[in-house]
Short mmCIF file of C-alpha atoms in Angstrom, two decimals:
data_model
loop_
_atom_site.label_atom_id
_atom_site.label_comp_id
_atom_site.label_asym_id
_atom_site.label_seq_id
_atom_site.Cartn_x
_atom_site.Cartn_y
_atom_site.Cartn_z
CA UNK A 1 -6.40 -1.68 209.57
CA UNK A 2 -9.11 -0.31 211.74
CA UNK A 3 -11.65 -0.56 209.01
CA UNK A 4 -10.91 -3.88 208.55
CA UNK A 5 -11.19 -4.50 211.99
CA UNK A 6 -15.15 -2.90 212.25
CA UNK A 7 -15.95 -4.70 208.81
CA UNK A 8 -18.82 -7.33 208.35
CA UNK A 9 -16.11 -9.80 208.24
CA UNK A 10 -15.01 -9.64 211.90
CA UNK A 11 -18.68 -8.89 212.88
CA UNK A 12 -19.41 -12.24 211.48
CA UNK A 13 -16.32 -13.96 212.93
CA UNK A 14 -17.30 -12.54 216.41
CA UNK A 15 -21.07 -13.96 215.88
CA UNK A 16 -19.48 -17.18 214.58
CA UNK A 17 -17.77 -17.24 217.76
CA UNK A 18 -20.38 -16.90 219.77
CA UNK A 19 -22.35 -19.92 218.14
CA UNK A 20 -19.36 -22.10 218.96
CA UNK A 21 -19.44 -20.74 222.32
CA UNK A 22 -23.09 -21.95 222.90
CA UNK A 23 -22.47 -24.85 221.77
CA UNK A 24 -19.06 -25.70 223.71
CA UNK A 25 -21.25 -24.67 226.90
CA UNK A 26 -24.22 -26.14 226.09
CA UNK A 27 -22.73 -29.80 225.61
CA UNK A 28 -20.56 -29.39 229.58
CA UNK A 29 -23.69 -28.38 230.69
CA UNK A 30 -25.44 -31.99 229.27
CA UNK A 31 -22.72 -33.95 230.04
CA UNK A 32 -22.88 -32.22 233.91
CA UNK A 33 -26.72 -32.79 234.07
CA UNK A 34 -26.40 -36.94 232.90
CA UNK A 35 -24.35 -37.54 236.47
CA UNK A 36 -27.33 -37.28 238.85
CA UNK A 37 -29.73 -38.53 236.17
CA UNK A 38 -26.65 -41.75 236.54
CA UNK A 39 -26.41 -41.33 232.63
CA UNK A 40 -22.65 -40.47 233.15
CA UNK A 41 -19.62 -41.19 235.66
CA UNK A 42 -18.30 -37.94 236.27
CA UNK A 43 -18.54 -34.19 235.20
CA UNK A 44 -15.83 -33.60 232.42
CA UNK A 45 -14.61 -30.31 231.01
CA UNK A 46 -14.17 -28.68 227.61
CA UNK A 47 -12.20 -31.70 226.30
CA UNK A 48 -14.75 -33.97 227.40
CA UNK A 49 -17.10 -31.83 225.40
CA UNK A 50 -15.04 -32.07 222.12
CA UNK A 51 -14.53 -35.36 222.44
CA UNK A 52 -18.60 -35.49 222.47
CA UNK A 53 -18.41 -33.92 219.16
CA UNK A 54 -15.63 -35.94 217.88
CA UNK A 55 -17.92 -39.23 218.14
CA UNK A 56 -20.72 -37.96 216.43
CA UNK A 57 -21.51 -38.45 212.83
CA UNK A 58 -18.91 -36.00 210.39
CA UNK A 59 -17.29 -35.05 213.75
CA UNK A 60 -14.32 -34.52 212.76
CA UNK A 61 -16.07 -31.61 210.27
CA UNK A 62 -18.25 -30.53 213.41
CA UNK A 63 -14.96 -29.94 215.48
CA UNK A 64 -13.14 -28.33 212.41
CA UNK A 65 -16.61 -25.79 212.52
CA UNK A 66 -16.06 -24.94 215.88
CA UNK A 67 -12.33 -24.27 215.87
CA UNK A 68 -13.32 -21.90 212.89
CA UNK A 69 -16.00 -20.08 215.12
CA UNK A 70 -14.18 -19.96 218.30
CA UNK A 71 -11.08 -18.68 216.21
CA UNK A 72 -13.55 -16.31 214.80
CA UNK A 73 -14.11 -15.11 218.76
CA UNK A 74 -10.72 -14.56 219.74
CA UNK A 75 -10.09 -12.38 215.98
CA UNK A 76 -13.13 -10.44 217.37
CA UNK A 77 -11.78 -9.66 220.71
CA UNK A 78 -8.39 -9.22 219.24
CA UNK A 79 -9.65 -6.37 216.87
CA UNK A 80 -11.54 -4.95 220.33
CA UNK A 81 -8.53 -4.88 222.18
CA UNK A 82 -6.23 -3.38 219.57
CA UNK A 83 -8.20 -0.98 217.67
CA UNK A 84 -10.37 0.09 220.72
CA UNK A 85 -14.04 -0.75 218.79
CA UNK A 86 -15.51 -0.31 221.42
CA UNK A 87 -14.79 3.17 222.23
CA UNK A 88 -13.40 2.12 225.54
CA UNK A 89 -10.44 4.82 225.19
CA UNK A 90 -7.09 4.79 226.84
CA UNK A 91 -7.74 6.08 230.47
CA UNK A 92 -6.79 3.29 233.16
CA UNK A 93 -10.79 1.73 232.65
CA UNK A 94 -10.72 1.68 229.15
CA UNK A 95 -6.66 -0.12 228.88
CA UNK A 96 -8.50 -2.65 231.70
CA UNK A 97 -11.33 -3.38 229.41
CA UNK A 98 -8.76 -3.59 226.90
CA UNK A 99 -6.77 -6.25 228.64
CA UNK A 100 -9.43 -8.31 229.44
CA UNK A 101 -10.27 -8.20 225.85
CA UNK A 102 -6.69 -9.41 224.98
CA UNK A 103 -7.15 -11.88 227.71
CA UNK A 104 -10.38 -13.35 226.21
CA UNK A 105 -8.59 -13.23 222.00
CA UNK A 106 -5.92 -15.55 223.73
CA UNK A 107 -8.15 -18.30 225.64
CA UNK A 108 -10.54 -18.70 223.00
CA UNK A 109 -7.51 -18.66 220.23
CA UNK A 110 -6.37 -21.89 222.60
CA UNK A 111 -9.43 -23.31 222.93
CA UNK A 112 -10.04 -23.21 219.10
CA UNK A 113 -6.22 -24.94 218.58
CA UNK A 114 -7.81 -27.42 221.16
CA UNK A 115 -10.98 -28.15 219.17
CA UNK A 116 -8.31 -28.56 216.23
CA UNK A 117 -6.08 -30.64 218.14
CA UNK A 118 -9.34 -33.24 218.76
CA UNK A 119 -10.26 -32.90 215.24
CA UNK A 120 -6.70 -33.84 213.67
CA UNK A 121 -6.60 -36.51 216.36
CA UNK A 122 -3.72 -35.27 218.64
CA UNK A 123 -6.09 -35.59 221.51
CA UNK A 124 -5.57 -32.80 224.28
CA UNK A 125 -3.49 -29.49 223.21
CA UNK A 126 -1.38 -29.07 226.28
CA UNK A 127 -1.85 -31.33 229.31
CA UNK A 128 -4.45 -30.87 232.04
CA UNK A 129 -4.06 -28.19 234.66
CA UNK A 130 -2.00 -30.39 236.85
CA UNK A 131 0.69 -30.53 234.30
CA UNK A 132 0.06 -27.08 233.07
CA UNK A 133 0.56 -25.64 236.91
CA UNK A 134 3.84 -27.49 237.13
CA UNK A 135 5.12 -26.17 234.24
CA UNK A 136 4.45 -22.84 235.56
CA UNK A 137 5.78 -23.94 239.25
CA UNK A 138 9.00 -24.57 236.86
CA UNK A 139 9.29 -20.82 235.71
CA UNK A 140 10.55 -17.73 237.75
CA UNK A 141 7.71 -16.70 240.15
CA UNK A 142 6.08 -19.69 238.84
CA UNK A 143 4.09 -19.69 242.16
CA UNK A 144 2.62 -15.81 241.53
CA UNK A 145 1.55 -17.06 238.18
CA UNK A 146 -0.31 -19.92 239.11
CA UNK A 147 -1.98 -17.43 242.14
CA UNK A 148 -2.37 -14.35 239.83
CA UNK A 149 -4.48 -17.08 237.44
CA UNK A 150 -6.40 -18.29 240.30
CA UNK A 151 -7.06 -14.92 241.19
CA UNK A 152 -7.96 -14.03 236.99
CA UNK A 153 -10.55 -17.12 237.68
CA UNK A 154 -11.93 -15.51 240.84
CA UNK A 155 -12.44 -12.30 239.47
CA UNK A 156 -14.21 -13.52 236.35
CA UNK A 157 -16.10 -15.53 238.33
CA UNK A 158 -17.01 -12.13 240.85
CA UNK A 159 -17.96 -10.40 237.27
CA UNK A 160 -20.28 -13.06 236.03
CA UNK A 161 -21.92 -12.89 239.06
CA UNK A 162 -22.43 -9.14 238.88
CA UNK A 163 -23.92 -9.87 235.83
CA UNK A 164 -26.17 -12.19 236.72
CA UNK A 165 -27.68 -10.07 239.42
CA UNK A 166 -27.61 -6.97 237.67
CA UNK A 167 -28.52 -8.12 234.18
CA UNK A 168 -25.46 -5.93 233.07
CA UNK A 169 -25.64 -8.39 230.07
CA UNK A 170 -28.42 -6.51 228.38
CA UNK A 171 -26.14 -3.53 227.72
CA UNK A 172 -25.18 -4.77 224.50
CA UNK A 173 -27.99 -6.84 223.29
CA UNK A 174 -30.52 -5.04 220.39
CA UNK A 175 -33.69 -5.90 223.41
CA UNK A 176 -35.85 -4.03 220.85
CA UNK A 177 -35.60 -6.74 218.39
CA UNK A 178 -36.37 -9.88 219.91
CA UNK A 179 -39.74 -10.79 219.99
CA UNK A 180 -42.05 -10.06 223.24
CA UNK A 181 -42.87 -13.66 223.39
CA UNK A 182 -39.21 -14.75 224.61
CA UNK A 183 -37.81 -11.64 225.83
CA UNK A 184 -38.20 -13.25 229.87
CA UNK A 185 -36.51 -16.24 228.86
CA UNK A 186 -34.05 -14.46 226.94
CA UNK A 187 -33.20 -12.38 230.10
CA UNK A 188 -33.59 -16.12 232.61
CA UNK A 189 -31.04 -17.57 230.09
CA UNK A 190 -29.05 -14.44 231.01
CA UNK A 191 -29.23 -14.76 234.57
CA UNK A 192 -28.98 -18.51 235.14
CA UNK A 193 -26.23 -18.51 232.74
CA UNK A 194 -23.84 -15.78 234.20
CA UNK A 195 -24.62 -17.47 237.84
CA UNK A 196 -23.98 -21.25 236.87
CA UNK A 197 -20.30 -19.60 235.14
CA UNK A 198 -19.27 -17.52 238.90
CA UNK A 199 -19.68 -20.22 240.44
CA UNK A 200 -17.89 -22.45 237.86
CA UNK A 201 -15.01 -19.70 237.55
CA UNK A 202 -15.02 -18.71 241.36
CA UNK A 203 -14.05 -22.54 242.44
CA UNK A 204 -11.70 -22.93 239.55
CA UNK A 205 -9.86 -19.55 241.04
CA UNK A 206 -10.18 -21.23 244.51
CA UNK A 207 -8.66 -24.46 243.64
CA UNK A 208 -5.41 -22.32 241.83
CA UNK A 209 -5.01 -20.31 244.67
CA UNK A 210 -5.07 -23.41 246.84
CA UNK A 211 -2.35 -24.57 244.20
CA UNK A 212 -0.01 -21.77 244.83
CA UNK A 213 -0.85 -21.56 248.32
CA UNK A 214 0.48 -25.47 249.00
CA UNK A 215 3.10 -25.23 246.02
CA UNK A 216 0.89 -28.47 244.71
CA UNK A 217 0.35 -28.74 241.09
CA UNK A 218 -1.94 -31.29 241.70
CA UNK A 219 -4.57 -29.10 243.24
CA UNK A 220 -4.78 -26.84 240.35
CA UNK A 221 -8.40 -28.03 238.64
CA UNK A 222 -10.27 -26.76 235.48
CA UNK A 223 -13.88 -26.53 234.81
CA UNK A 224 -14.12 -30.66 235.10
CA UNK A 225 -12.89 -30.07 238.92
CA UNK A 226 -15.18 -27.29 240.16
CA UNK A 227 -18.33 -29.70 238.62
CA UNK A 228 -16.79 -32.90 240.63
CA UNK A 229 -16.14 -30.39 243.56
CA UNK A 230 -20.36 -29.43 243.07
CA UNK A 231 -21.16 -33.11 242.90
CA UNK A 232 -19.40 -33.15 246.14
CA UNK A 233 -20.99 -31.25 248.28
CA UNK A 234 -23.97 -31.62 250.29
CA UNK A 235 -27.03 -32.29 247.69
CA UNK A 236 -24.47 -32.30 245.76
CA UNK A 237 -26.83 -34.37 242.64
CA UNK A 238 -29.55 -31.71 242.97
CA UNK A 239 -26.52 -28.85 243.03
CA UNK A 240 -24.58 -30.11 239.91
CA UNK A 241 -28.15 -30.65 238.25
CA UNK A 242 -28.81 -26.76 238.61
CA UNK A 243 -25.05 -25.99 237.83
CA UNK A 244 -25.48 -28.12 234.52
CA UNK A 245 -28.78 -26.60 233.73
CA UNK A 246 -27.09 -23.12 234.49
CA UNK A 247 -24.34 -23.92 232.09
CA UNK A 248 -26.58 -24.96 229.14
CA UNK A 249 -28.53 -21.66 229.87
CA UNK A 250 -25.52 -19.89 229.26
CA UNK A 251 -25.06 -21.58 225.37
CA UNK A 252 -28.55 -20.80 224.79
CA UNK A 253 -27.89 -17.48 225.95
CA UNK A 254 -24.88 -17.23 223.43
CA UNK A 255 -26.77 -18.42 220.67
CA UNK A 256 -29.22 -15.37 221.58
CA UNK A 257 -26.53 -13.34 221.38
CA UNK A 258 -24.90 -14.16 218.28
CA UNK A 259 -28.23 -13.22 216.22
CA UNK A 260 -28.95 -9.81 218.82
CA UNK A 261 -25.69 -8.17 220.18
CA UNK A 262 -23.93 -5.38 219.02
CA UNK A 263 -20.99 -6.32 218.06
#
């Protein structure tokens, strides 16, 4: 099993992934950028993404594509978190790097079903976050879950923006490869990518925390509420414009990074 889990096969479905990534990012960044240009009414999310790609020519094929690829991600991280590809080991920073892993295999596994979902016409795959957060509200310690996911938002959101500043991101990419010519854009993709996604992230953790905090479902917002809570706020256009632009980064950066990193 662990040769099959470092073959070319899960290399590919990892770079796979990563295109579908870009492209999932690069179209919330567009449709982000049209709502001070007043091309659009309001920032939507992934599903407002898919549903892009569902009205385009073939989209139905397009969306079946990117299910594949961002299946292809999560079989990736899967294989990284169970057979340890990455070397990380078994001490208490390695299991963590492990878990997050895990973590990553089973959102991008979801958001491939969703891509699927839009493709075969069953339109969203679970309910917005609202309904999702009262679901959990439902459970024993509902309350902790919906705060320990705000605080899973928050914390990706306090890593991408160590990345950003540190260009941590360029651990893993083949630098030595990529042609001189791009290399500073490749690394300003980096940066204005990993930003635009903390601060993304870091208000999506806020508003769950909020959720928990008030026992209100209905303040628990997704990537579609952090962009209207940008819009909102003082030069708020000019914000969501450089939020949007940061997001698109970030799909050209994954795009970058499905033909250089190591993986």
């Amino acid at each position: 099993m662990a040769e099959v889990a470092e073959s070319r096969w899960v290399e590919r479905a990892g770079r796979a992934g990563y295109v579908a990534k870009g492209v999932i990012y690069g179209l919330i960044g567009l449709i982000a950028i049209q709502v001070p240009l007043d091309l659009e009414d309001e920032p939507e999310d992934r599903q407002g993404a898919l549903r892009m790609v569902a009205q385009q020519p073939f989209g139905e094929l397009l969306l079946l594509a990117l299910a594949a690829g961002l299946a292809g991600y999560a079989l990736w991280r899967l294989a990284q978190a169970i057979f340890d590809t990455e070397d990380d080991g078994t001490d208490a920073k390695g299991l963590a790097k492990r878990a997050s892993y895990l973590a990553r295999a089973g959102l991008y596994g979801f958001f491939a079903f969703s891509a699927f979902a839009v493709a075969a016409g069953l339109g969203s795959s679970g309910g917005n976050e609202q309904q999702e957060a009262a679901t959990l509200f439902d459970l024993p310690l509902g309350r902790w879950l919906v705060a320990a996911i705000g605080l899973g938002f928050l914390g990706a959101g306090a890593y991408n923006g160590y990345r950003s500043l540190t260009k941590d991101f360029r651990k893993h990419l083949r630098e030595h490869e990529v042609s001189p010519k791009v290399h500073g854009w490749v690394i300003a993709l980096g940066v204005a990518g990993h930003a635009a996604r903390a601060v993304v992230f870091g208000l999506v953790g806020l508003f769950f925390l909020k959720a928990a905090w008030e026992y209100d479902p209905s303040e628990a917002k997704g990537i579609d509420g952090a962009l209207r809570a940008v819009a909102g706020a003082p030069y708020g256009p000019a914000l969501l414009f450089a939020v949007g632009a940061g997001l698109m980064a970030y799909g050209a950066f994954c795009l970058v990074q499905a033909r250089y990193r190591e993986v």
